[in-house]
PDB file of C-alpha atoms in Angstrom:
ATOM      1  CA  UNK A 122      -0.087  -0.003  -0.091  1.00 48.00           C
ATOM      2  CA  UNK A 123       1.013   2.879  -1.318  1.00 49.00           C
ATOM      3  CA  UNK A 124       1.143   6.035   1.090  1.00 46.00           C
ATOM      4  CA  UNK A 125       1.258   9.267   0.320  1.00 45.00           C
ATOM      5  CA  UNK A 126       3.577  12.004   1.722  1.00 46.00           C
ATOM      6  CA  UNK A 127       1.280  16.119   1.727  1.00 46.00           C
ATOM      7  CA  UNK A 128       2.909  18.121  -0.719  1.00 46.00           C
ATOM      8  CA  UNK A 129       2.122  21.932   1.263  1.00 48.00           C
ATOM      9  CA  UNK A 130       3.285  20.253   4.717  1.00 49.00           C
ATOM     10  CA  UNK A 131       6.891  19.373   3.279  1.00 51.00           C
ATOM     11  CA  UNK A 132       6.661  22.432   1.543  1.00 54.00           C
ATOM     12  CA  UNK A 133       6.825  24.774   4.491  1.00 58.00           C
ATOM     13  CA  UNK A 134       9.709  23.612   6.093  1.00 57.00           C
ATOM     14  CA  UNK A 135      13.105  24.807   5.259  1.00 56.00           C
ATOM     15  CA  UNK A 136      15.466  22.065   2.833  1.00 61.00           C
ATOM     16  CA  UNK A 137      18.145  20.725   5.020  1.00 62.00           C
ATOM     17  CA  UNK A 138      20.478  18.520   2.603  1.00 59.00           C
ATOM     18  CA  UNK A 139      21.691  15.907   2.829  1.00 59.00           C
ATOM     19  CA  UNK A 140      24.744  15.157   6.004  1.00 62.00           C
ATOM     20  CA  UNK A 141      26.448  13.051   4.569  1.00 72.00           C
ATOM     21  CA  UNK A 142      27.982  14.398   1.337  1.00 86.00           C
ATOM     22  CA  UNK A 143      29.818  18.128   2.618  1.00 90.00           C
ATOM     23  CA  UNK A 144      30.987  18.915  -0.589  1.00 90.00           C
ATOM     24  CA  UNK A 145      27.732  18.979  -2.119  1.00 94.00           C
ATOM     25  CA  UNK A 146      27.456  22.559  -3.693  1.00 95.00           C
ATOM     26  CA  UNK A 147      24.115  24.876  -2.492  1.00 96.00           C
ATOM     27  CA  UNK A 148      22.672  27.634  -4.290  1.00 97.00           C
ATOM     28  CA  UNK A 149      22.055  30.887  -2.230  1.00 97.00           C
ATOM     29  CA  UNK A 150      17.925  29.376  -1.941  1.00 97.00           C
ATOM     30  CA  UNK A 151      19.391  26.700  -0.776  1.00 97.00           C
ATOM     31  CA  UNK A 152      20.911  27.681   2.543  1.00 97.00           C
ATOM     32  CA  UNK A 153      18.914  30.371   3.314  1.00 97.00           C
ATOM     33  CA  UNK A 154      16.309  28.725   4.092  1.00 97.00           C
ATOM     34  CA  UNK A 155      18.277  26.216   5.578  1.00 95.00           C
ATOM     35  CA  UNK A 156      20.070  28.992   7.759  1.00 95.00           C
ATOM     36  CA  UNK A 157      16.334  30.513   7.969  1.00 95.00           C
ATOM     37  CA  UNK A 158      17.251  33.676   6.980  1.00 96.00           C
ATOM     38  CA  UNK A 159      16.437  35.796   3.500  1.00 97.00           C
ATOM     39  CA  UNK A 160      18.740  35.874   0.735  1.00 97.00           C
ATOM     40  CA  UNK A 161      19.376  39.239   1.022  1.00 98.00           C
ATOM     41  CA  UNK A 162      20.860  38.575   4.590  1.00 97.00           C
ATOM     42  CA  UNK A 163      22.926  35.347   3.146  1.00 97.00           C
ATOM     43  CA  UNK A 164      24.174  38.299   0.667  1.00 97.00           C
ATOM     44  CA  UNK A 165      25.264  40.954   2.886  1.00 98.00           C
ATOM     45  CA  UNK A 166      27.006  38.588   4.128  1.00 97.00           C
ATOM     46  CA  UNK A 167      29.366  36.759   0.870  1.00 96.00           C
ATOM     47  CA  UNK A 168      30.210  41.373   0.657  1.00 95.00           C
ATOM     48  CA  UNK A 169      30.342  41.866   4.474  1.00 96.00           C
ATOM     49  CA  UNK A 170      32.861  37.894   4.874  1.00 94.00           C
ATOM     50  CA  UNK A 171      30.948  37.519   7.610  1.00 94.00           C
ATOM     51  CA  UNK A 172      28.532  34.604   7.826  1.00 96.00           C
ATOM     52  CA  UNK A 173      29.342  30.074   6.252  1.00 97.00           C
ATOM     53  CA  UNK A 174      32.416  30.608   3.605  1.00 97.00           C
ATOM     54  CA  UNK A 175      30.903  30.013   0.057  1.00 97.00           C
ATOM     55  CA  UNK A 176      32.714  30.297  -3.276  1.00 97.00           C
ATOM     56  CA  UNK A 177      32.165  31.598  -7.258  1.00 96.00           C
ATOM     57  CA  UNK A 178      31.481  29.395  -9.595  1.00 94.00           C
ATOM     58  CA  UNK A 179      31.692  31.620 -13.026  1.00 95.00           C
ATOM     59  CA  UNK A 180      30.239  34.469 -10.328  1.00 95.00           C
ATOM     60  CA  UNK A 181      27.221  32.534  -9.283  1.00 96.00           C
ATOM     61  CA  UNK A 182      28.155  31.592  -5.884  1.00 97.00           C
ATOM     62  CA  UNK A 183      28.202  27.963  -3.867  1.00 98.00           C
ATOM     63  CA  UNK A 184      27.932  26.483  -0.838  1.00 97.00           C
ATOM     64  CA  UNK A 185      29.501  23.215   0.393  1.00 97.00           C
ATOM     65  CA  UNK A 186      27.091  21.346   2.204  1.00 96.00           C
ATOM     66  CA  UNK A 187      30.561  20.782   5.448  1.00 96.00           C
ATOM     67  CA  UNK A 188      30.948  24.902   5.020  1.00 97.00           C
ATOM     68  CA  UNK A 189      27.680  25.593   6.284  1.00 96.00           C
ATOM     69  CA  UNK A 190      28.304  22.779   9.342  1.00 95.00           C
ATOM     70  CA  UNK A 191      30.867  24.699   9.708  1.00 95.00           C
ATOM     71  CA  UNK A 192      30.049  27.795  10.222  1.00 95.00           C
ATOM     72  CA  UNK A 193      27.160  26.450  11.857  1.00 94.00           C
ATOM     73  CA  UNK A 194      29.416  24.301  14.810  1.00 93.00           C
ATOM     74  CA  UNK A 195      31.683  28.297  15.101  1.00 92.00           C
ATOM     75  CA  UNK A 196      28.709  30.682  16.119  1.00 91.00           C
ATOM     76  CA  UNK A 197      27.316  27.608  18.522  1.00 87.00           C
ATOM     77  CA  UNK A 198      31.067  27.437  19.938  1.00 80.00           C
ATOM     78  CA  UNK A 199      31.021  31.387  20.368  1.00 76.00           C
ATOM     79  CA  UNK A 200      32.627  32.012  17.127  1.00 65.00           C
ATOM     80  CA  UNK A 201      32.417  35.552  14.367  1.00 63.00           C
ATOM     81  CA  UNK A 202      28.384  36.753  14.972  1.00 58.00           C
ATOM     82  CA  UNK A 203      26.775  36.888  11.552  1.00 59.00           C
ATOM     83  CA  UNK A 204      27.289  41.122  11.430  1.00 56.00           C
TER      84      UNK A 204
END
């Protein structure tokens, strides 16, 4: 018997990427949803040098899953603020 997932409930939660792939590249939208901040805030963090480490692929910002995890661990332990 197949069960269906309530698409409304699933879409209201931020998508958290799989935890087993530190090299997975995430978009700014995915990271913003995960951290529950706006894309604008994430962009402001990039410009000011705060927030998670990121890389540029042909001018397009991307975030490694492991870098976002490291940023969260650093903030939790009293590391750099997110400005």
